[in-house]
Short mmCIF file of C-alpha atoms in Angstrom, two decimals:
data_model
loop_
_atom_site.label_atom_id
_atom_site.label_comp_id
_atom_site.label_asym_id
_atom_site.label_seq_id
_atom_site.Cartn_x
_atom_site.Cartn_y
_atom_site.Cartn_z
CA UNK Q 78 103.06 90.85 87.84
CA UNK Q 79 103.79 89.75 91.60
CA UNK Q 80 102.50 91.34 94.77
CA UNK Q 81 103.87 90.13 98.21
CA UNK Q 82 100.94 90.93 100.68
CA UNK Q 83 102.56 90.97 104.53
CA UNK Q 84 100.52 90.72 106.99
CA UNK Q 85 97.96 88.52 109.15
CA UNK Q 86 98.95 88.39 112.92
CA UNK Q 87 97.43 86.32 115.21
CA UNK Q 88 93.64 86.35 114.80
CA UNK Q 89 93.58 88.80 112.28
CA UNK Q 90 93.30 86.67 108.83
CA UNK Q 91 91.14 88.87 107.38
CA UNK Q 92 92.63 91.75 106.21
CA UNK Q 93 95.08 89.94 104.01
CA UNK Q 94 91.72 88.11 102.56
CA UNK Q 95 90.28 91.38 101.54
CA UNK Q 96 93.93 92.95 100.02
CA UNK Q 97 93.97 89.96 98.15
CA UNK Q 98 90.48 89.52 96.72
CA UNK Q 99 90.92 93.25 95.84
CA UNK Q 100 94.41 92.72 94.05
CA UNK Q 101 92.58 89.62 92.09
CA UNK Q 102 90.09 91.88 90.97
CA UNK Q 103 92.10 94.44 90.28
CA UNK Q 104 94.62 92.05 87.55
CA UNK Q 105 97.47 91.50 89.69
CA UNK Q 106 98.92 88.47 87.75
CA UNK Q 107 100.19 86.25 91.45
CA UNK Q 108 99.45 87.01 95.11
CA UNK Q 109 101.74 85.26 97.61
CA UNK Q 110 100.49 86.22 101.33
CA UNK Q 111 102.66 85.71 104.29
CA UNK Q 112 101.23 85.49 107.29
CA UNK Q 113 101.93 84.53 110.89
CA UNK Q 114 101.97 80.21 110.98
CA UNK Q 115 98.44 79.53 112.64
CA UNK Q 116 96.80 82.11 109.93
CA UNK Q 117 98.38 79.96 106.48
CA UNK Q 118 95.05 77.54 106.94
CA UNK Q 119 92.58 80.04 106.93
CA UNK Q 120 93.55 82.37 104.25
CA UNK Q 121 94.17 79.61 101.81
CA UNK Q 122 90.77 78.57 102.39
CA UNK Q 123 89.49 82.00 102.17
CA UNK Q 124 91.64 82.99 98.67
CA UNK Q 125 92.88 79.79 97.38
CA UNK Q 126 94.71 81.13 94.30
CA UNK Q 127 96.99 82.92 96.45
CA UNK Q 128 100.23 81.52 97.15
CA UNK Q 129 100.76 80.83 101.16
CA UNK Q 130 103.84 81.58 103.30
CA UNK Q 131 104.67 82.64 107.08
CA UNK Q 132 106.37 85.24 108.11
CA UNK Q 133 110.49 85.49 107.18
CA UNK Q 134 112.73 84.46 110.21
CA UNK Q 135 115.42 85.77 108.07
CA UNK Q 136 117.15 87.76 105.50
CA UNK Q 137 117.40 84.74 103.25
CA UNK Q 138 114.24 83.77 103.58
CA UNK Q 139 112.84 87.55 102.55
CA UNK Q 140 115.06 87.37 99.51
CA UNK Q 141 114.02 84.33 98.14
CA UNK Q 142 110.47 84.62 99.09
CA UNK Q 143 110.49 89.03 98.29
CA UNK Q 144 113.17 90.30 96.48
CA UNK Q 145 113.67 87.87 93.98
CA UNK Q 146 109.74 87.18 93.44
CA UNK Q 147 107.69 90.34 93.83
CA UNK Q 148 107.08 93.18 91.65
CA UNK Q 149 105.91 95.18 94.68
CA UNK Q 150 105.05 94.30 98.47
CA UNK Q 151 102.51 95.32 100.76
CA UNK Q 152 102.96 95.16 104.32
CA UNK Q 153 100.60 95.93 107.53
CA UNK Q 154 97.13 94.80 107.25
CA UNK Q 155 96.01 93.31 110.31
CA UNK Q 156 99.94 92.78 110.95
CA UNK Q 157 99.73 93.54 114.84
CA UNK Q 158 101.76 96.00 116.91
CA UNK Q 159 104.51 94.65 118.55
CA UNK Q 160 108.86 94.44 118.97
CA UNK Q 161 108.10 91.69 116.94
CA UNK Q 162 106.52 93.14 114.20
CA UNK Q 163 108.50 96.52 114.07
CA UNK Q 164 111.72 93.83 113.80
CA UNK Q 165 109.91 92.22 110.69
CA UNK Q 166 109.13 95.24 109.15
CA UNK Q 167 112.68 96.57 109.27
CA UNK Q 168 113.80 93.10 108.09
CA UNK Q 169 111.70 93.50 105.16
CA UNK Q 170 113.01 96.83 104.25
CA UNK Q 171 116.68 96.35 104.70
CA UNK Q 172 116.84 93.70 102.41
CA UNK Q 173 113.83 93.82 99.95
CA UNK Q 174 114.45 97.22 97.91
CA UNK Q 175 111.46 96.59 95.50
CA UNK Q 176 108.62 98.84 95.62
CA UNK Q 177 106.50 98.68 98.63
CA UNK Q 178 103.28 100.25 100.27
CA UNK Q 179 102.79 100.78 103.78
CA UNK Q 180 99.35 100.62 105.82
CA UNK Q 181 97.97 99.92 109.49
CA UNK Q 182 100.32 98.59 111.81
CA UNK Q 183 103.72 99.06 109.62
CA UNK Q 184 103.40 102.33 110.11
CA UNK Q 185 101.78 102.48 113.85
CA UNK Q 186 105.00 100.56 114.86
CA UNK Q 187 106.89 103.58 113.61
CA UNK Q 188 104.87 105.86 116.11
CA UNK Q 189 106.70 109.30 116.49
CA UNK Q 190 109.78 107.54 114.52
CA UNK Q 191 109.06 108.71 110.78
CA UNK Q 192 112.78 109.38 110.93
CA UNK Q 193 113.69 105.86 110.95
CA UNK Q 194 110.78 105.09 108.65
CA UNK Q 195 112.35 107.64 106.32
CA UNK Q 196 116.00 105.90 106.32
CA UNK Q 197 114.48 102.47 105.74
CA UNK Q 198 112.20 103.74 102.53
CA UNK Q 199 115.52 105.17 100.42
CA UNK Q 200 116.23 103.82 96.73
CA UNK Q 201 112.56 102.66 96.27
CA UNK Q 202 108.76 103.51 95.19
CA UNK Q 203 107.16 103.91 97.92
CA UNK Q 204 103.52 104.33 99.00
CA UNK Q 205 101.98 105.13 102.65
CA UNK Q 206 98.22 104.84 103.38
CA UNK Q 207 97.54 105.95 106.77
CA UNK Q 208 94.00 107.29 108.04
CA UNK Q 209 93.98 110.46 110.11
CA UNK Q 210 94.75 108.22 113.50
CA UNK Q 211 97.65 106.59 111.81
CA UNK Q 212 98.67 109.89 110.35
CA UNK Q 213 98.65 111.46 113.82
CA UNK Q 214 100.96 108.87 115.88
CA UNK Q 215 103.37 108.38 113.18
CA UNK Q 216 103.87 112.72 112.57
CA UNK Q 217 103.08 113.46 116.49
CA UNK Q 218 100.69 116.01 115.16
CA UNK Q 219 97.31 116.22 116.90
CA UNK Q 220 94.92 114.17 115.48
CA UNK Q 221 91.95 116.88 116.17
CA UNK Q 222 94.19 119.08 113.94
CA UNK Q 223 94.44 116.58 110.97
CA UNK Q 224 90.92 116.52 109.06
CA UNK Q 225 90.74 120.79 109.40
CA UNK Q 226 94.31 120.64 107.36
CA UNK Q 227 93.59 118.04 105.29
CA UNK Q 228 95.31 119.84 101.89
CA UNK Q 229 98.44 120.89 103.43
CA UNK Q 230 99.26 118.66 106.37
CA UNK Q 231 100.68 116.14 104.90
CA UNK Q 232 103.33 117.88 102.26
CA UNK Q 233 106.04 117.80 105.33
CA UNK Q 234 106.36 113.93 105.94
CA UNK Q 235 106.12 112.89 102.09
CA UNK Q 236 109.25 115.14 101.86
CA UNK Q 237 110.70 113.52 105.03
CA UNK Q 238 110.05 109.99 104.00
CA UNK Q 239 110.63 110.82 100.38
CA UNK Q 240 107.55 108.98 100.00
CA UNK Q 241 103.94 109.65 98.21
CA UNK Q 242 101.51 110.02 101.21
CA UNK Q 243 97.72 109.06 100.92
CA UNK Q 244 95.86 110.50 103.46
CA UNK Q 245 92.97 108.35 103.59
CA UNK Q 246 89.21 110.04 104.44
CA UNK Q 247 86.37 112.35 102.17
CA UNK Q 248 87.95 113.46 100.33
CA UNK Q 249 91.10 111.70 99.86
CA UNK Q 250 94.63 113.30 99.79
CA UNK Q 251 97.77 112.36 98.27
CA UNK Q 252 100.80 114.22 98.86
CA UNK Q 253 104.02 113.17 96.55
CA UNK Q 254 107.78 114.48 97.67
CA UNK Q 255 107.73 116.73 95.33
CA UNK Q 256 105.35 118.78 96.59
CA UNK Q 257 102.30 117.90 94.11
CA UNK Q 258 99.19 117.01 95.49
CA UNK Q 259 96.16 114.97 94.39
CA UNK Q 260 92.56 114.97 95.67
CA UNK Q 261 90.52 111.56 95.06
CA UNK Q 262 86.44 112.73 96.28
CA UNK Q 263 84.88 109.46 94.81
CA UNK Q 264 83.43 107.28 97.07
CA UNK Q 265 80.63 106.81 99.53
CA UNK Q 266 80.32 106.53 103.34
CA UNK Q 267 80.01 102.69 102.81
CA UNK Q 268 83.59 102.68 102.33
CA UNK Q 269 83.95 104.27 105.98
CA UNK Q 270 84.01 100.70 107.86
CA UNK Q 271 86.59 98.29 109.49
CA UNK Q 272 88.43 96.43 106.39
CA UNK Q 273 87.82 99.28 103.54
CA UNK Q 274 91.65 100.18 103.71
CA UNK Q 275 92.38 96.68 103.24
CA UNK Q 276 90.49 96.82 99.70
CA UNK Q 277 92.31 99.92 99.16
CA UNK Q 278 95.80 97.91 99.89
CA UNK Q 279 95.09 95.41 97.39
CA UNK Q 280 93.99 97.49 94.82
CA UNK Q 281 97.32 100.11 94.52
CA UNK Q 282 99.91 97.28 95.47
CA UNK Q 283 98.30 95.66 91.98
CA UNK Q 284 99.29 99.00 90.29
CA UNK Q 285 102.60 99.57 92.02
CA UNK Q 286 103.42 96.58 91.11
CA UNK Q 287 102.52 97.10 87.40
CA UNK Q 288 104.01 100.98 86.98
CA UNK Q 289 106.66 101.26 89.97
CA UNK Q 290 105.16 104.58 90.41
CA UNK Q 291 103.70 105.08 94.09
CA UNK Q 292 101.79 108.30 92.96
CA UNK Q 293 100.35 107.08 89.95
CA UNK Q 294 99.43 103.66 92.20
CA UNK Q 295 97.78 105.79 95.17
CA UNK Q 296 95.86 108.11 92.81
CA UNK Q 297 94.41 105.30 90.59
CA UNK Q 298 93.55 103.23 93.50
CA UNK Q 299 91.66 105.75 95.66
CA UNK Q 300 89.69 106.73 92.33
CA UNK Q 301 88.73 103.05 91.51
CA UNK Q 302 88.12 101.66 95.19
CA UNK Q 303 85.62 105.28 95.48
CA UNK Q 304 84.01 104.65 92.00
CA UNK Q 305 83.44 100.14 92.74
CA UNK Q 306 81.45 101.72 96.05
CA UNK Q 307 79.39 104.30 94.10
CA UNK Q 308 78.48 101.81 91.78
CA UNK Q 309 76.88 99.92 94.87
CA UNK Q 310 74.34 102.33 94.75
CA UNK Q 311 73.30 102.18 98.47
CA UNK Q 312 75.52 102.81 101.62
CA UNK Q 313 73.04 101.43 104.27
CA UNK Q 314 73.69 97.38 103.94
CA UNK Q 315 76.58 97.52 101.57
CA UNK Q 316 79.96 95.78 102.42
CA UNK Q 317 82.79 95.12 101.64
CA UNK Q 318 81.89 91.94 99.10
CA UNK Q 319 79.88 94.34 97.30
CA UNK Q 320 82.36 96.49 96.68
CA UNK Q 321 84.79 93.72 95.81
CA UNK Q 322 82.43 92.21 93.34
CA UNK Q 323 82.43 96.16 91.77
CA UNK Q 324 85.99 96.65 91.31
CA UNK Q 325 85.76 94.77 87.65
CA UNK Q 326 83.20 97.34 86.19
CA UNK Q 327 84.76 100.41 88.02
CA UNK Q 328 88.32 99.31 86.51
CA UNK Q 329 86.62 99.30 83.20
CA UNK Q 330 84.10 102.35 83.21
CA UNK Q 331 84.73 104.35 80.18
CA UNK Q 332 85.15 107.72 80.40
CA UNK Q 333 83.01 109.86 78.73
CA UNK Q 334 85.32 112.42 76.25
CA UNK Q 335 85.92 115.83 77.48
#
């Protein structure tokens, strides 16, 4: 399978690095990253499997380069805020109806507009990952108000975007449209550090893109992304590589039988 990773602004390489290491470690088949033009050097460098691109100008240029060769698409980490970046996003959208998840800036340049984000996310899978910041500006809810109704608070904008919603945090939270809802508590607070949601991207675009099921995606992602940092052992000095280098063994842990 194909995953299209979108993201990479201007000095911000590395969160399409770590989405892609995790999707490599997680069996995607072919990552193709597009980034913004001065960020194609560094990320080949840093992942040079992965298949390098910049940005779409255009609609033609997100078929050919999305719709016609992904399985799935990820779009946002370390993307930037800006008119700019909102525009690409909607480009994307419009035109690439193939399953897609959405993290970090995609949905921050949505802020009070899940409306819109709604209308742009018909006819497909579709995935959201925000953190209780992200949560906050893209609902208008209070942020203080978020953690305390973790269980319930986000049942109201996976119906509106007719999307499955992972609220990211201890424990984890995914809401789907249909009003299920699935709680993830493996982990550790290693995982609580700048570039752990990036892992987390990588990981359940690689299953998205294998099942075309968002919920199945977000639940098996948040287990396996908690498990790889349990399997670290320690939280004090663990990062990110470590948990990268776990994913293998936490994909293939066997489960004892009930």
């Amino acid at each position: 399978k194909h995953l299209a990773v979108v993201g990479g602004g201007k000095g911000m390489p590395g969160a399409v690095v770590l989405a892609s290491r995790a999707a490599l470690r997680s069996g995607i088949g072919l990552v193709r990253v597009l980034v913004a033009p001065e960020n194609g050097s560094p990320v080949l460098a840093a992942v040079p499997s992965a298949l390098i691109s910049e940005w779409p100008s255009s609609e033609n240029q997100i078929t050919a380069e999305i719709s016609k060769w992904a399985d799935a698409v990820v779009i946002g980490p370390g993307l930037g805020k800006s008119n700019e970046t909102r525009s690409l996003v909607e480009r994307i959208l419009r035109d690439a109806k193939v399953p897609v998840l959405l993290d970090a800036d995609a949905l921050n340049v949505f802020e009070g507009d899940a409306k819109s984000l709604g209308k742009l996310l018909e006819g497909r899978p579709a995935l959201i990952t925000p953190h209780v910041a992200e949560f906050a500006r893209l609902t208008g809810i209070d942020v203080k108000t978020v953690p305390g109704d973790r269980f319930d608070v986000g049942l109201d904008l996976a119906r509106q975007l007719g999307a499955t919603v992972l609220l990211k945090g201890s424990p984890t939270v995914i809401f789907t449209p249909d009003g299920d809802r699935h709680v993830i508590a493996r982990g550790t607070a290693a995982l609580g550090t700048g570039g752990s949601g990036d892992l987390l991207d990588g990981i359940a675009g690689t299953v998205l893109a294998q099942t075309q099921d968002a919920t199945v995606a977000g639940s098996c992602a948040a287990w396996v992304h908690g498990r790889a940092a349990e399997f670290c052992e320690y939280v004090r000095g663990t990062t990110l590589e470590d948990v990268l280098y776990a994913l293998p063994r936490a994909w293939h842990e066997i489960e004892p039988a009930p």
